[in-house]
PDB file of C-alpha atoms in Angstrom:
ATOM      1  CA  UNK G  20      10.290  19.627  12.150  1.00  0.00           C
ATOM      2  CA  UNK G  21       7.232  18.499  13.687  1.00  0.00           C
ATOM      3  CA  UNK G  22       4.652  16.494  11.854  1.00  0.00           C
ATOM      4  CA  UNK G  23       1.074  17.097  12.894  1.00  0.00           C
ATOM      5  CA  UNK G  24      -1.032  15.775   9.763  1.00  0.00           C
ATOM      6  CA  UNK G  25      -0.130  13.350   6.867  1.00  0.00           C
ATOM      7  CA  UNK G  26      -1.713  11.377   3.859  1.00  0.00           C
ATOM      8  CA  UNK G  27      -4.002   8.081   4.523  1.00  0.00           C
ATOM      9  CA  UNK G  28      -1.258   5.109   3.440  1.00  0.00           C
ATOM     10  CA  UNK G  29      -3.621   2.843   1.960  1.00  0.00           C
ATOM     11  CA  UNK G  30      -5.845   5.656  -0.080  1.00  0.00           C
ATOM     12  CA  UNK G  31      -3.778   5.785  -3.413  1.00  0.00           C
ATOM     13  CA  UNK G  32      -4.246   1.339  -3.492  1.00  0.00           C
ATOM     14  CA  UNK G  33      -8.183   1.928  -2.976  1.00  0.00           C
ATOM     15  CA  UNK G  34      -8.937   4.245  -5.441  1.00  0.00           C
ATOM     16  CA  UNK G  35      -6.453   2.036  -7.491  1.00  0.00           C
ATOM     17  CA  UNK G  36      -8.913  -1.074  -6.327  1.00  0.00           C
ATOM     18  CA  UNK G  37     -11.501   0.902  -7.545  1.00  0.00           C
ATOM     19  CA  UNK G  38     -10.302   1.608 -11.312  1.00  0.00           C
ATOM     20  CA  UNK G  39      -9.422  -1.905 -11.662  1.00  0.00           C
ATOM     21  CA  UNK G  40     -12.762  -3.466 -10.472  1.00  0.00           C
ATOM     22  CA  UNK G  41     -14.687  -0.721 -13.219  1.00  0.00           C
ATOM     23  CA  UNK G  42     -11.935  -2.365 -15.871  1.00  0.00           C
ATOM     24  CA  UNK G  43     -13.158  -5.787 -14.962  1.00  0.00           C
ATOM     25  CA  UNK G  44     -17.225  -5.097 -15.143  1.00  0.00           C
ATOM     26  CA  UNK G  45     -16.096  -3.189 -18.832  1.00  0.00           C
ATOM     27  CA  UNK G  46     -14.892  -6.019 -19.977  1.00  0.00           C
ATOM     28  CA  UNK G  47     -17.242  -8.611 -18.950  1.00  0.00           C
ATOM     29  CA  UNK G  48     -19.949  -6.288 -20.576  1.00  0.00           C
ATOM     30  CA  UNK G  49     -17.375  -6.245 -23.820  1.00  0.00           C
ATOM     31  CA  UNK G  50     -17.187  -9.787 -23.596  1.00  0.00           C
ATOM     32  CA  UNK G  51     -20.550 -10.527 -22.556  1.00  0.00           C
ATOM     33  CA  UNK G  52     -22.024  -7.861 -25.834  1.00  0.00           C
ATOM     34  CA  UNK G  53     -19.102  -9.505 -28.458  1.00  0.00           C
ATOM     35  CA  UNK G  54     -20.524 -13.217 -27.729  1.00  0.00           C
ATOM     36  CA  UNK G  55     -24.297 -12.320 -26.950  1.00  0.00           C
ATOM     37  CA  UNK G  56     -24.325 -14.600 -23.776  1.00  0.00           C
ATOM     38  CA  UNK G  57     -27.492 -12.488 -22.174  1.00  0.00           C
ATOM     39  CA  UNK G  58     -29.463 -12.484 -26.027  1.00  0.00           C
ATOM     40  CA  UNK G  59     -30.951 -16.002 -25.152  1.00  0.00           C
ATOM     41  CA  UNK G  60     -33.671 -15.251 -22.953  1.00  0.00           C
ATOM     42  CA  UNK G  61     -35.725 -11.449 -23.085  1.00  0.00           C
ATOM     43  CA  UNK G  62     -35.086 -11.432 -19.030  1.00  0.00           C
ATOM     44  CA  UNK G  63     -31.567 -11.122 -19.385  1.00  0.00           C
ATOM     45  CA  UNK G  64     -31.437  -8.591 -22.458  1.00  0.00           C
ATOM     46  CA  UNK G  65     -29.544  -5.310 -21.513  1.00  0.00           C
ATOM     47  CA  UNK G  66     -27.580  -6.673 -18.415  1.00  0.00           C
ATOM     48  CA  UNK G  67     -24.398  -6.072 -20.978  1.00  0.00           C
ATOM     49  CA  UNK G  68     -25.023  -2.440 -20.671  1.00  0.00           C
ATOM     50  CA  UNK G  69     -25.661  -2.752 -17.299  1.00  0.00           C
ATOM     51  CA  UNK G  70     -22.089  -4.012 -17.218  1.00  0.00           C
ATOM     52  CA  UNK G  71     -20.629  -1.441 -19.166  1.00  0.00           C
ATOM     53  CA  UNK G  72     -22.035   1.392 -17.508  1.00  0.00           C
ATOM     54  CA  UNK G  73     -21.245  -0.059 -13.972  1.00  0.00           C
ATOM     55  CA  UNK G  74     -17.678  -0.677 -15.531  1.00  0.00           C
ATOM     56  CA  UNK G  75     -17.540   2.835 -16.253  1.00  0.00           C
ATOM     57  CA  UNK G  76     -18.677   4.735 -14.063  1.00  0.00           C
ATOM     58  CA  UNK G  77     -16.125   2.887 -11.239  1.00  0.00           C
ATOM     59  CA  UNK G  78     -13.483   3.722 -13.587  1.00  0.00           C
ATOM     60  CA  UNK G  79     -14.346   7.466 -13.603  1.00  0.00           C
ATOM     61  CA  UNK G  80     -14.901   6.882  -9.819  1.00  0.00           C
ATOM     62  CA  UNK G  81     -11.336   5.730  -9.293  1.00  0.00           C
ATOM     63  CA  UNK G  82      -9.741   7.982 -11.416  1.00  0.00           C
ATOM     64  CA  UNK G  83     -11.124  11.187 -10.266  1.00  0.00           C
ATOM     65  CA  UNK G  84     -10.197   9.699  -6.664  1.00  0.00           C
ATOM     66  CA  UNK G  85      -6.855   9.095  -7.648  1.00  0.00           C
ATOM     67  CA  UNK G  86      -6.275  12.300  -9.148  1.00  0.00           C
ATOM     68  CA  UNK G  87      -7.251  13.942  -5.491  1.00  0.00           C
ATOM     69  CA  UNK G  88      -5.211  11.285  -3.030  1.00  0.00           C
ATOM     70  CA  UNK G  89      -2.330  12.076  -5.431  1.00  0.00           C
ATOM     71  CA  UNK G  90      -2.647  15.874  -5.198  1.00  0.00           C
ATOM     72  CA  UNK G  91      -2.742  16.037  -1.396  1.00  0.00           C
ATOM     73  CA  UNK G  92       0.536  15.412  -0.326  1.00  0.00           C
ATOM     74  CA  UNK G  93       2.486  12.626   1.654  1.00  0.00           C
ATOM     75  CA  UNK G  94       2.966  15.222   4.732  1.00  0.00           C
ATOM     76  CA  UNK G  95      -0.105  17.425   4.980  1.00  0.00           C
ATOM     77  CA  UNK G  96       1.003  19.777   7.644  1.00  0.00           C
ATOM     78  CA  UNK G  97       4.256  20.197   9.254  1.00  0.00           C
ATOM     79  CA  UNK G  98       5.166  22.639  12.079  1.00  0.00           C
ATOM     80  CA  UNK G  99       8.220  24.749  11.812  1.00  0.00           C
ATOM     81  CA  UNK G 100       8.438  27.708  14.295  1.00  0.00           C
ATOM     82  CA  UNK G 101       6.161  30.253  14.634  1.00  0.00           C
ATOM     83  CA  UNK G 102       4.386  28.943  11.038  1.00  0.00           C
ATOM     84  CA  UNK G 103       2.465  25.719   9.666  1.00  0.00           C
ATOM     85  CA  UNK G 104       3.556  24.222   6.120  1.00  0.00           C
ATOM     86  CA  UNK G 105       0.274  23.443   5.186  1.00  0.00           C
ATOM     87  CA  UNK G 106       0.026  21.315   1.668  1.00  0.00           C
ATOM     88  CA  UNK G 107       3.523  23.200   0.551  1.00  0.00           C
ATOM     89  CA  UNK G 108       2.637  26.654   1.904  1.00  0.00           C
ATOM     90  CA  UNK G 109       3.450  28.463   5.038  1.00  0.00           C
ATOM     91  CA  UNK G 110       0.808  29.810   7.205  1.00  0.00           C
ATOM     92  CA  UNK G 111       1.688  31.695  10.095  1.00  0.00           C
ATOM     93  CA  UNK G 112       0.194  30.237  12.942  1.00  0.00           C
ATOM     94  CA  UNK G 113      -0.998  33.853  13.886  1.00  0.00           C
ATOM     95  CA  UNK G 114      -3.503  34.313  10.603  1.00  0.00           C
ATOM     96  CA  UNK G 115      -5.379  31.145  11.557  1.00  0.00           C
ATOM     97  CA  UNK G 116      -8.455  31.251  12.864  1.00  0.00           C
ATOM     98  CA  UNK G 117      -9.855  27.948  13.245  1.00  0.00           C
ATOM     99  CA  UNK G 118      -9.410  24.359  11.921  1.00  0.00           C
ATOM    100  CA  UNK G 119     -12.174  22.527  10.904  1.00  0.00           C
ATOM    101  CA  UNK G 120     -12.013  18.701  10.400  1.00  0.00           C
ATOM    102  CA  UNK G 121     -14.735  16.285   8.633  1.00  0.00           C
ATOM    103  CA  UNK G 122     -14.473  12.093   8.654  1.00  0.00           C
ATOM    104  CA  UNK G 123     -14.702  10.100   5.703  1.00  0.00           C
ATOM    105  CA  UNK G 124     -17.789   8.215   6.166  1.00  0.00           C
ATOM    106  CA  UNK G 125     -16.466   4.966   4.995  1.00  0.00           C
ATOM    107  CA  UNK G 126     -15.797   1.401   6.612  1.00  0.00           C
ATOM    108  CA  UNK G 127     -12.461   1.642   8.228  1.00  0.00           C
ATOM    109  CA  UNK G 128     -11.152  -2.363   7.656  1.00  0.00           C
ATOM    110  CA  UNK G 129      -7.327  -1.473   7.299  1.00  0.00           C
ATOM    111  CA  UNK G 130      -6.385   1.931   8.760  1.00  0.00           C
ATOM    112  CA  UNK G 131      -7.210   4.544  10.525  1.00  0.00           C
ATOM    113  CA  UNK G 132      -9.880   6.821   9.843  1.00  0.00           C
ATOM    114  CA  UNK G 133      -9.542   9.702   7.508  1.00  0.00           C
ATOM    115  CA  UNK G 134     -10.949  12.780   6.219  1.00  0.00           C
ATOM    116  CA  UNK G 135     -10.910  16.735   4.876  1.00  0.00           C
ATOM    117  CA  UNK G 136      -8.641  19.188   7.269  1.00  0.00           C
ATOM    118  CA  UNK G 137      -9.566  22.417   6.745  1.00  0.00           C
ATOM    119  CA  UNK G 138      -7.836  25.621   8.087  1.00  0.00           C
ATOM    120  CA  UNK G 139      -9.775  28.733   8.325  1.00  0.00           C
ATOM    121  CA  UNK G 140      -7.921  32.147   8.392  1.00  0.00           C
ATOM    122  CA  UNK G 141      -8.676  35.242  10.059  1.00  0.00           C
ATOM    123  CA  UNK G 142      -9.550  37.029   6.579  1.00  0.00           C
ATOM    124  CA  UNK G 143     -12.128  34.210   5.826  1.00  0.00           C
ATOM    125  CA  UNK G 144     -10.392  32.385   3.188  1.00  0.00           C
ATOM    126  CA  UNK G 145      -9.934  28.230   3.685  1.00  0.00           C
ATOM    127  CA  UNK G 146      -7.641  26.107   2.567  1.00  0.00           C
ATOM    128  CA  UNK G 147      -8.171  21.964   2.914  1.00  0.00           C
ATOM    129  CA  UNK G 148      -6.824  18.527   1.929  1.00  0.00           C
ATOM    130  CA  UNK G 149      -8.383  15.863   1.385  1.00  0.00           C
ATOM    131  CA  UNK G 150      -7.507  12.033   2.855  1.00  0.00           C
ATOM    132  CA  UNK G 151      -6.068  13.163   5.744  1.00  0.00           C
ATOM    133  CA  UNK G 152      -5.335  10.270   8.239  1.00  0.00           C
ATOM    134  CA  UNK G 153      -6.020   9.971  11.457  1.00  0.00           C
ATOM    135  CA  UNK G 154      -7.930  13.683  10.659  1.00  0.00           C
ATOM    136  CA  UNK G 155      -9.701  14.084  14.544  1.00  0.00           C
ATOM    137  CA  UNK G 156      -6.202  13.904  16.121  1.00  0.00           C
ATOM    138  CA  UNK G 157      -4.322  15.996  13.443  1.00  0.00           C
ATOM    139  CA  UNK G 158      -6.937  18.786  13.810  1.00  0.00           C
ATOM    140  CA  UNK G 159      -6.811  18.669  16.996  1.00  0.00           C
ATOM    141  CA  UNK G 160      -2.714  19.063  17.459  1.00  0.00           C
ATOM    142  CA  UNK G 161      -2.759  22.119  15.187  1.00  0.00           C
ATOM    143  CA  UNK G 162      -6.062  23.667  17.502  1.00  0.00           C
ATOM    144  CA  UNK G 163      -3.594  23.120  19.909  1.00  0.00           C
ATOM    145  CA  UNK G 164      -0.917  25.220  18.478  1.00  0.00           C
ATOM    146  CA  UNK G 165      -3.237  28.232  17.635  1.00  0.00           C
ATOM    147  CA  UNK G 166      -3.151  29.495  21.375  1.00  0.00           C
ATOM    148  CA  UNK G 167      -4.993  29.309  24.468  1.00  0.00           C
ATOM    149  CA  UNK G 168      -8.525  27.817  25.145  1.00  0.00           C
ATOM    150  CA  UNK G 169     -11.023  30.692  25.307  1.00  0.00           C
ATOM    151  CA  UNK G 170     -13.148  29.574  27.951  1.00  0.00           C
ATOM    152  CA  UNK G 171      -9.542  29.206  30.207  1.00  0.00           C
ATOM    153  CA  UNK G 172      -9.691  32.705  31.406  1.00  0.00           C
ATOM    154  CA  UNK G 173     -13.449  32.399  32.820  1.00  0.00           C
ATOM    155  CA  UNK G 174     -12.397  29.143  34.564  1.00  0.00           C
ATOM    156  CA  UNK G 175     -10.056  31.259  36.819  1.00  0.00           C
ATOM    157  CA  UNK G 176     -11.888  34.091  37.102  1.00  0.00           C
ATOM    158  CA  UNK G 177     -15.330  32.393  38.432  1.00  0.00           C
TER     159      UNK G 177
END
């Protein structure tokens, strides 16, 4: 078994990072509507909901990235044979036409750099997971696999 692709490590604690930083601007926006803190001066009316809303919308942010780091899984895509395990599915290596890769266009402080791996078939369809680490090399091991270069046979013949 030969693993060519897996999940970014540190994705599931960041999107984590982010749901608890939106819990923390909700409830200083609670906190700061329950006592009226910011109903002293008129400059300062409304930052509450400014709060809340922020709070929010990292919440929704984190969760909807946690739902997608936690349905890619650990080993994205795993060589066995003559076919690719691919996200819990077997591919033959034959049907695939092309893999596409895409970074994450983050800032990479702890890890290496991730992104979407996407395999493109022969009959058109794709199939892709997202939070792939390390996603240039991993696309570029199963390009590898998929058979020879095409512009090998006009090196020796010219």
């Amino acid at each position: 078994m030969n693993i060519l692709a897996e999940r970014q490590k540190g994705a599931v604690f960041f999107a984590v990072g982010w749901m608890l930083a939106g819990v923390f601007l909700f409830a200083a926006g609670v906190f700061a509507l329950a006592t009226g803190v910011f109903e002293t001066s008129a400059e300062n009316s409304g930052v509450e909901y400014c709060f809340l809303v922020l709070g929010g919308a990292l919440i929704v942010w984190g969760a909807v990235m946690l739902f997608l780091v936690l349905r890619t899984p650990k080993t994205v895509a795993v060589l066995k044979g003559e076919t690719l395990e691919f996200c819990g599915k077997e591919y033959a290596l034959s049907a695939i036409e092309s893999v596409l890769y895409r970074n994450a266009y983050t800032i990479r402080l702890f890890g290496r750099p991730y992104g979407r791996l996407t395999l493109v078939f022969k009959d058109g369809t794709r199939v892709s997971a997202s939070y792939v680490a390390d996603v240039r090399a991993a696309a570029e091991k199963i390009d590898g696999l998929l058979g020879e270069d095409p512009f090998a046979s006009e090196d020796k013949n010219g």
